[in-house]
Coordinates of C-alpha atoms and ligand atoms in Angstrom, one line a residue:
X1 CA 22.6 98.2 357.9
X2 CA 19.1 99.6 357.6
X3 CA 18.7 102.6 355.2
X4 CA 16.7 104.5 357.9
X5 CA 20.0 104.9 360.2
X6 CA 20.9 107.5 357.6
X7 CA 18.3 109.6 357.7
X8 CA 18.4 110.0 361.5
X9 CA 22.3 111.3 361.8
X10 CA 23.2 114.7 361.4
X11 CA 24.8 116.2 359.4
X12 CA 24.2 113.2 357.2
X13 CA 27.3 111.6 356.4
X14 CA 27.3 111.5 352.4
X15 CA 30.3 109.6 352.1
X16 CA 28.6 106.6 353.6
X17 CA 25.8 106.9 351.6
X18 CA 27.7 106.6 348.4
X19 CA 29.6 103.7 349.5
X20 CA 26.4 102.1 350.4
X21 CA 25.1 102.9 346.9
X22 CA 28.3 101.8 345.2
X23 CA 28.2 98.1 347.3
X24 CA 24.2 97.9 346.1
X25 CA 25.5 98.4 342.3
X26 CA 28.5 95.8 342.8
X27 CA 26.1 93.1 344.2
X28 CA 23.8 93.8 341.5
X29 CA 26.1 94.3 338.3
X30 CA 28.9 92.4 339.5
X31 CA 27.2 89.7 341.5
X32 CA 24.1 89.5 339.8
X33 CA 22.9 88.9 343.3
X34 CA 21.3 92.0 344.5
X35 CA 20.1 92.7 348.4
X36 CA 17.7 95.4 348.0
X37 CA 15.2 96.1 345.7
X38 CA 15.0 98.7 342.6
X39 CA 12.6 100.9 344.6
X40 CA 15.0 101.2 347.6
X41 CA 17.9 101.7 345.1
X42 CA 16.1 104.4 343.6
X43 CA 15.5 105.9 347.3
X44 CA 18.9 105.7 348.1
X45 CA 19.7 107.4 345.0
X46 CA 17.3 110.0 345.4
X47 CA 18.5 111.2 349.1
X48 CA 21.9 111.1 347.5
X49 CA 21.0 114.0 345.3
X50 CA 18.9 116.0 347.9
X51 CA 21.9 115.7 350.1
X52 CA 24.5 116.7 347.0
X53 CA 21.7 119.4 346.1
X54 CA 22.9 121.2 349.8
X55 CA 26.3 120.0 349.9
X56 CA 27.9 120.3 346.5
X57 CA 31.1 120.9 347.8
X58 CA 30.6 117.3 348.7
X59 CA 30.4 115.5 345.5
X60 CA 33.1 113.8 343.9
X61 CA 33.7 112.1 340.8
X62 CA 32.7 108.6 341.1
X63 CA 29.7 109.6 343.2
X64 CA 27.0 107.8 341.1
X65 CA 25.3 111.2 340.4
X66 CA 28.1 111.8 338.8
X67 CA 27.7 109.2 335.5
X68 CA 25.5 111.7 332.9
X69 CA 26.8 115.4 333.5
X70 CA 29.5 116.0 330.7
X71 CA 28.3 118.9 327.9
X72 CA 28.4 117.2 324.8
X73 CA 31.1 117.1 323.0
X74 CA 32.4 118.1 319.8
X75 CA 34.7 115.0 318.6
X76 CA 36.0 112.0 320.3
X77 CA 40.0 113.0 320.6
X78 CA 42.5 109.9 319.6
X79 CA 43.7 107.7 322.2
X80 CA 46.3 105.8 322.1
X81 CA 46.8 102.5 323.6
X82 CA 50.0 102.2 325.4
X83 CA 49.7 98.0 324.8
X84 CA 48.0 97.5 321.8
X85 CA 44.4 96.1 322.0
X86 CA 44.7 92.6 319.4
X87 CA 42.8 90.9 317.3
X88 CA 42.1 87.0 316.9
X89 CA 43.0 84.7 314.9
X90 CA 39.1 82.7 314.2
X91 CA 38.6 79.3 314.0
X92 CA 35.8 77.3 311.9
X93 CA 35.4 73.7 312.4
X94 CA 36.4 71.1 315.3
X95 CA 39.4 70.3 313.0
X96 CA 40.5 74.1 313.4
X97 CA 40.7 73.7 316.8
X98 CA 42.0 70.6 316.7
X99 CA 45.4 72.2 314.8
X100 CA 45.2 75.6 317.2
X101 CA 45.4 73.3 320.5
X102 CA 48.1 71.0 317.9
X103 CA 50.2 74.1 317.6
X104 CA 50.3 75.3 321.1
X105 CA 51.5 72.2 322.3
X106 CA 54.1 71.7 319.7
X107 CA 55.4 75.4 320.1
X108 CA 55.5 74.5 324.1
X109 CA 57.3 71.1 323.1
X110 CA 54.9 69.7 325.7
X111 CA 52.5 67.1 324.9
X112 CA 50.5 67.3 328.3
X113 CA 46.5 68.5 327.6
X114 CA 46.2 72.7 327.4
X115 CA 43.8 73.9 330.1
X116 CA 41.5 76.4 328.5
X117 CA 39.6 79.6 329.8
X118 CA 36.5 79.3 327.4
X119 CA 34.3 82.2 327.1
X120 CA 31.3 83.7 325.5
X121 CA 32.5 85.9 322.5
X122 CA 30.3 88.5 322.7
X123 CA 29.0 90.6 319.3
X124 CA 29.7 94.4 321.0
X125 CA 32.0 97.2 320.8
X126 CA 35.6 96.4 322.2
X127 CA 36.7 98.6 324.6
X128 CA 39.4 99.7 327.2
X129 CA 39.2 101.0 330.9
X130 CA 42.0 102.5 332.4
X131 CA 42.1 102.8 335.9
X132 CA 44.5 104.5 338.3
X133 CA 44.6 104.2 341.9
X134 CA 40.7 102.5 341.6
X135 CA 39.1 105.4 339.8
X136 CA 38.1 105.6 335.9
X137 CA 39.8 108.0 334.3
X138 CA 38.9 107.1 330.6
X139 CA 37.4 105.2 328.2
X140 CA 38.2 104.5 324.8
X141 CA 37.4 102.4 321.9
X142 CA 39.7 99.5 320.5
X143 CA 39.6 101.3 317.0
X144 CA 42.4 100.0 315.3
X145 CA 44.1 98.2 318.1
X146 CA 46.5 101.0 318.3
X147 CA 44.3 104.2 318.4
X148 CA 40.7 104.6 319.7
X149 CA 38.2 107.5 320.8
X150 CA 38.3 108.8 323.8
X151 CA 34.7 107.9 325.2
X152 CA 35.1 108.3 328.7
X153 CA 31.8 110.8 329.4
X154 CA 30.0 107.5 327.3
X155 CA 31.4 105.0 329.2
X156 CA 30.7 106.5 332.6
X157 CA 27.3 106.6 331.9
X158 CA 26.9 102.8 331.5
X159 CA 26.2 101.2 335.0
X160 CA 27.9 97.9 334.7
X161 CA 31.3 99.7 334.6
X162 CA 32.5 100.9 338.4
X163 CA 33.8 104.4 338.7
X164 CA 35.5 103.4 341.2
X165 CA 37.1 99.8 342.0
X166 CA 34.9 97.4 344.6
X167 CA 37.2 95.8 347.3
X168 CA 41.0 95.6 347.3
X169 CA 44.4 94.4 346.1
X170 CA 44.3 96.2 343.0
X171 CA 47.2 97.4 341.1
X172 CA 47.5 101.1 341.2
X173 CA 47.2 101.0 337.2
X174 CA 44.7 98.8 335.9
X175 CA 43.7 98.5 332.5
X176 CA 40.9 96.5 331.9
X177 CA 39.5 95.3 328.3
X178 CA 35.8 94.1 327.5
X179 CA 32.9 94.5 325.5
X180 CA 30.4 96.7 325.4
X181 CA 27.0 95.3 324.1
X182 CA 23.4 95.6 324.2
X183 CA 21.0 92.8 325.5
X184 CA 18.2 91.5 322.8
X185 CA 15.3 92.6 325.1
X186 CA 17.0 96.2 325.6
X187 CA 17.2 96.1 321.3
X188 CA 13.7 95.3 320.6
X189 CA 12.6 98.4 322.7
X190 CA 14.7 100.2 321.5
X191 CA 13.3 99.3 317.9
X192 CA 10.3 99.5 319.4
X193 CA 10.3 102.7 320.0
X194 CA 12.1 104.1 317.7
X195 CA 9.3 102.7 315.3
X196 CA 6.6 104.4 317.3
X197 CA 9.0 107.7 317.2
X198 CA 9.8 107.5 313.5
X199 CA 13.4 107.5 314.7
X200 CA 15.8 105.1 312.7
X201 CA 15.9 101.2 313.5
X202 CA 18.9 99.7 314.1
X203 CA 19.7 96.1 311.9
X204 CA 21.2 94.3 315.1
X205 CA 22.5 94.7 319.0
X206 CA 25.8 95.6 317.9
X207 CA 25.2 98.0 315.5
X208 CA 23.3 99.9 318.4
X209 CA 26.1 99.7 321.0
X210 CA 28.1 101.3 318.3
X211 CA 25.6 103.5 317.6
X212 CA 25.2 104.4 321.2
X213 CA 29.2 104.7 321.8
X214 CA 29.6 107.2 319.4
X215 CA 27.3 109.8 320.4
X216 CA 28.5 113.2 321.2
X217 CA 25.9 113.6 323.9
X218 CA 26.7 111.1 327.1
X219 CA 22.8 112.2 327.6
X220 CA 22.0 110.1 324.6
X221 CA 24.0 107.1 325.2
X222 CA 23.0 107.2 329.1
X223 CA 19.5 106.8 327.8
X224 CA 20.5 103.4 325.5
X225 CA 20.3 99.8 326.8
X226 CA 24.5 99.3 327.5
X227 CA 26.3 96.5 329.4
X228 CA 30.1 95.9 329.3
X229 CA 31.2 92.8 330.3
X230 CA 35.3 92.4 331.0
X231 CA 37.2 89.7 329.4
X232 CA 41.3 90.6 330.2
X233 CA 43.5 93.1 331.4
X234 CA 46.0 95.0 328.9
X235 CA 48.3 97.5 331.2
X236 CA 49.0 96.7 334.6
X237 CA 51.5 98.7 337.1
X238 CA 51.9 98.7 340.7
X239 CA 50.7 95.3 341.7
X240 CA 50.4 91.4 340.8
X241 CA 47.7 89.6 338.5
X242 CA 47.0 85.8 339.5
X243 CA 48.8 83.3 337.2
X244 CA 45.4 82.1 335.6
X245 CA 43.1 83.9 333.0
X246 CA 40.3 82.6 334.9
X247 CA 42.0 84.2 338.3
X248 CA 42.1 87.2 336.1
X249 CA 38.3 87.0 335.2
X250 CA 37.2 86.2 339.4
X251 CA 39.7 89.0 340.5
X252 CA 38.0 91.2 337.9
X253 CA 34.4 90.4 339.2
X254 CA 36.0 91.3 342.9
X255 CA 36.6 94.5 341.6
X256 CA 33.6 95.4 340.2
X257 CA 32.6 94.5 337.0
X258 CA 30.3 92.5 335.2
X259 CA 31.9 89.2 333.6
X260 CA 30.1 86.3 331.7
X261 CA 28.3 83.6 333.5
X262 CA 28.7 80.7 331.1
X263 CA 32.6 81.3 331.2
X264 CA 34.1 77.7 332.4
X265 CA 37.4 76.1 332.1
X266 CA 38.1 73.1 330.5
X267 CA 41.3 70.7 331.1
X268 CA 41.9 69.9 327.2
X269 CA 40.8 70.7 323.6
X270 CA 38.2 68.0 323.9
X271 CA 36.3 69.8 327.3
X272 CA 36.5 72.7 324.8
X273 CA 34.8 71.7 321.9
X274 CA 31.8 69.9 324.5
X275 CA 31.7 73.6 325.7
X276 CA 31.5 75.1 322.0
X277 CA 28.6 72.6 321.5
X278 CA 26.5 73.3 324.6
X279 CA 26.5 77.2 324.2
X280 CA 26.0 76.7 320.2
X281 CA 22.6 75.0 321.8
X282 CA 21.3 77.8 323.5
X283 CA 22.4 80.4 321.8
X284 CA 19.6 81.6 320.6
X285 CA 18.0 81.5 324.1
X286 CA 20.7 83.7 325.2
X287 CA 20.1 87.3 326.2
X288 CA 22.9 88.8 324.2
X289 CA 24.6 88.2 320.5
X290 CA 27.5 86.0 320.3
X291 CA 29.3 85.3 317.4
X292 CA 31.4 82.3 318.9
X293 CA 33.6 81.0 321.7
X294 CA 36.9 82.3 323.0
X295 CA 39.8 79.9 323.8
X296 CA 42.1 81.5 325.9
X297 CA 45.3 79.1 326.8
X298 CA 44.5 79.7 330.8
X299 CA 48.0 79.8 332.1
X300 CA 49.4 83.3 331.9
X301 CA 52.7 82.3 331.8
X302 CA 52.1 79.5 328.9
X303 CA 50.5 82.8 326.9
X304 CA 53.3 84.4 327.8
X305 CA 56.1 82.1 326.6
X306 CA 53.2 81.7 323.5
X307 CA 53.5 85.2 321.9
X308 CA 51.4 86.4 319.3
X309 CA 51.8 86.7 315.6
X310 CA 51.6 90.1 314.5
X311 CA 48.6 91.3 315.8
X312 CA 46.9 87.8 317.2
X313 CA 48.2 86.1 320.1
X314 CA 49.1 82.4 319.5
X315 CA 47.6 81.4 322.9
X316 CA 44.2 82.2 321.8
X317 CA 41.3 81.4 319.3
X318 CA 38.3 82.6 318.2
X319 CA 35.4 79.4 316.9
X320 CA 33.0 81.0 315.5
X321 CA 29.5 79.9 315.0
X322 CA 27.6 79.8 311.2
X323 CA 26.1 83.5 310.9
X324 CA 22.7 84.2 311.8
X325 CA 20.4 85.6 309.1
X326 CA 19.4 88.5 309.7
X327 CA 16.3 88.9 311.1
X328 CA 13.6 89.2 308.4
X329 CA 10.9 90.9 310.9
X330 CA 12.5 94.5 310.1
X331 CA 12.6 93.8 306.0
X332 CA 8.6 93.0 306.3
X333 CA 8.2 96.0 308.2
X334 CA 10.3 97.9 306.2
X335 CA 8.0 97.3 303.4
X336 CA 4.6 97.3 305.5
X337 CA 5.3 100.9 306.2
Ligands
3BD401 C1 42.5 89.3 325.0 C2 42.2 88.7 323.6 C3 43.1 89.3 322.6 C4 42.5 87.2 323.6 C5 40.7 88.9 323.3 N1 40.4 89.7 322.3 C6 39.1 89.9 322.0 N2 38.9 90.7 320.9 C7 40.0 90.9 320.0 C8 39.6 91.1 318.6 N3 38.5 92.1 318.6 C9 38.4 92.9 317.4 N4 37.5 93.8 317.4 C10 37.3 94.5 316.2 C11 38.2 94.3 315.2 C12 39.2 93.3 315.3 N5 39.3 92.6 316.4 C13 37.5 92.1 319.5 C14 37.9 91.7 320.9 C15 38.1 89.3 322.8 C16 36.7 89.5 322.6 C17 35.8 88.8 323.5 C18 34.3 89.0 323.3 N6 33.9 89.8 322.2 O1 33.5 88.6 324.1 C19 36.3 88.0 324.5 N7 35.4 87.4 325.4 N8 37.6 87.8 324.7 C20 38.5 88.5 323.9 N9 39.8 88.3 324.1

């Protein structure tokens, strides 16, 4: 549909408008794949808020006006998450790997290869989404796995995340987990600027994302570099996932949101470590931090009969790669200025 249709009907039918600017962000966040340019985003956009500006009675809360408007607040109140968020267990050489993948089979008694969802383990913030009958209705950090901060006002500000669900055949509560990070290219200007402003620089991505999360002002972290990228779903109600992780991660992207390109699947231990080797090659051309590779067992019901200890889940591993040194850049210009 052409955007001129809009501006001939009268009165204008806002509604349509937004959905029209909701599908352009889903194509361009969640398909990487956009249809229209930035300019005619940005027109879209604009008539959006004219036509609010005469209707207000018309806006609503996922209307993409709608992401930076919150007063600032005074703390971050506690959430807390009604499955916990866990941590993983890391591993740090092939033979590491070799025993995780030796472990699930033995605790499956099954000898046949473990198919593995393999992705990306990005260096960000770790965050939950809850989401009840499609709409956002907060955001809060992993913290301890148990409690978090509320950042909903932050979170709605970052345009990879939908504030309302694309498509269909959600369940009615979805809770969806992922990181929140910040490209390279969006941290150099950053630093960038904040050299030319005298502001602080931040040491690495994540240490901005966290930075950026726990600002008071959603003005503040609206203005910062953010992506968030989803990588499972904690608390579901009211409907079905599919019986794969990497179901999980398509029906996710369906939905709305962003997930990682490189993720694959491999049919055994031995497609996993190929795929820990080819992303350790181009990580550095990467436009994000990683700090390693997930290994998620893919079948849901396998993780399911797999457990967790404690706080880790048995049906999945972290391989992490040798730390990067810092970069030395900021030191010199530490001591140049
Ligand atoms: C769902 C499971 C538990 C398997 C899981 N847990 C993760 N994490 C837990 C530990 N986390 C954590 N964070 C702070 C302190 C302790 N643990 C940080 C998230 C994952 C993180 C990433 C990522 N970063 O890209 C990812 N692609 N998949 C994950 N999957």
């Amino acid at each position: 549909m052409s955007t001129l249709s809009l501006f001939d009907d009268f009165p204008p039918d806002i509604e349509q408008l937004r959905q029209e600017i909701n599908y352009h962000s889903y194509r361009y966040y969640a398909l990487d794949d956009p249809q229209i340019t930035d300019a005619d985003y940005d027109r879209l956009m604009q008539r959006l808020r004219e036509l609010e500006a005469q209707y207000p009675a018309s806006i609503t809360p996922d209307s993409p006006t709608q992401r930076v408007g919150a007063a600032p607040l005074s703390a971050f109140q506690t959430v807390v998450h009604e499955m916990p968020m866990l941590s993983l267990d890391n591993a740090f050489s092939d033979e590491d790997l070799l025993a995780f993948n030796q472990r699930v089979q033995d605790r499956l008694k099954s000898a046949e290869d473990i198919e593995y969802a393999c992705e990306v383990k990005l260096d960000g913030i770790a965050v939950s989404l809850l989401y009840q009958n499609g709409l956002l209705v907060r955001g809060a950090t992993r913290g301890d796995g148990t409690n978090g901060e509320d950042i909903t006002q932050n979170v709605r500000t970052i345009k990879s995340i939908p504030l309302r669900l694309h498509g269909e055949g959600f369940p009615s509560v979805l809770e969806v987990r992922g990181e929140i990070y910040m490209p390279k290219a969006g941290f150099n200007a950053l630093n960038e600027n904040a050299r030319i402003t005298g502001e602080k620089l931040f040491v690495n991505p994540r240490n901005a994302a966290a930075g950026s999360l726990r600002q008071l002002d959603p003005r503040i972290t609206a203005n910062r570099p953010l992506e968030m990228c989803a990588y499972s779903v904690g608390w579901v109600d009211g409907g079905e996932l599919p019986s794969t992780h990497s179901n999980v991660l398509a029906a996710l992207k369906s939905w709305g949101f962003l997930t990682n390109r490189e993720t694959q699947v491999a049919k055994n231990i031995h497609e996993a470590i190929a795929f820990y080797r080819r992303i350790g090659e181009k990580r550095d051309a990467l436009a994000y931090d990683i700090d390693g590779i997930v290994f998620k067992v893919n079948s849901r019901k396998l993780q399911d009969s797999l457990g967790f200890i404690s706080r880790a889940p048995r049906w999945a591993i972290a391989y992490k790669f040798p730390a990067q040194e810092e970069s030395t850049l900021l030191l010199d210009v530490e001591f140049q200025v």
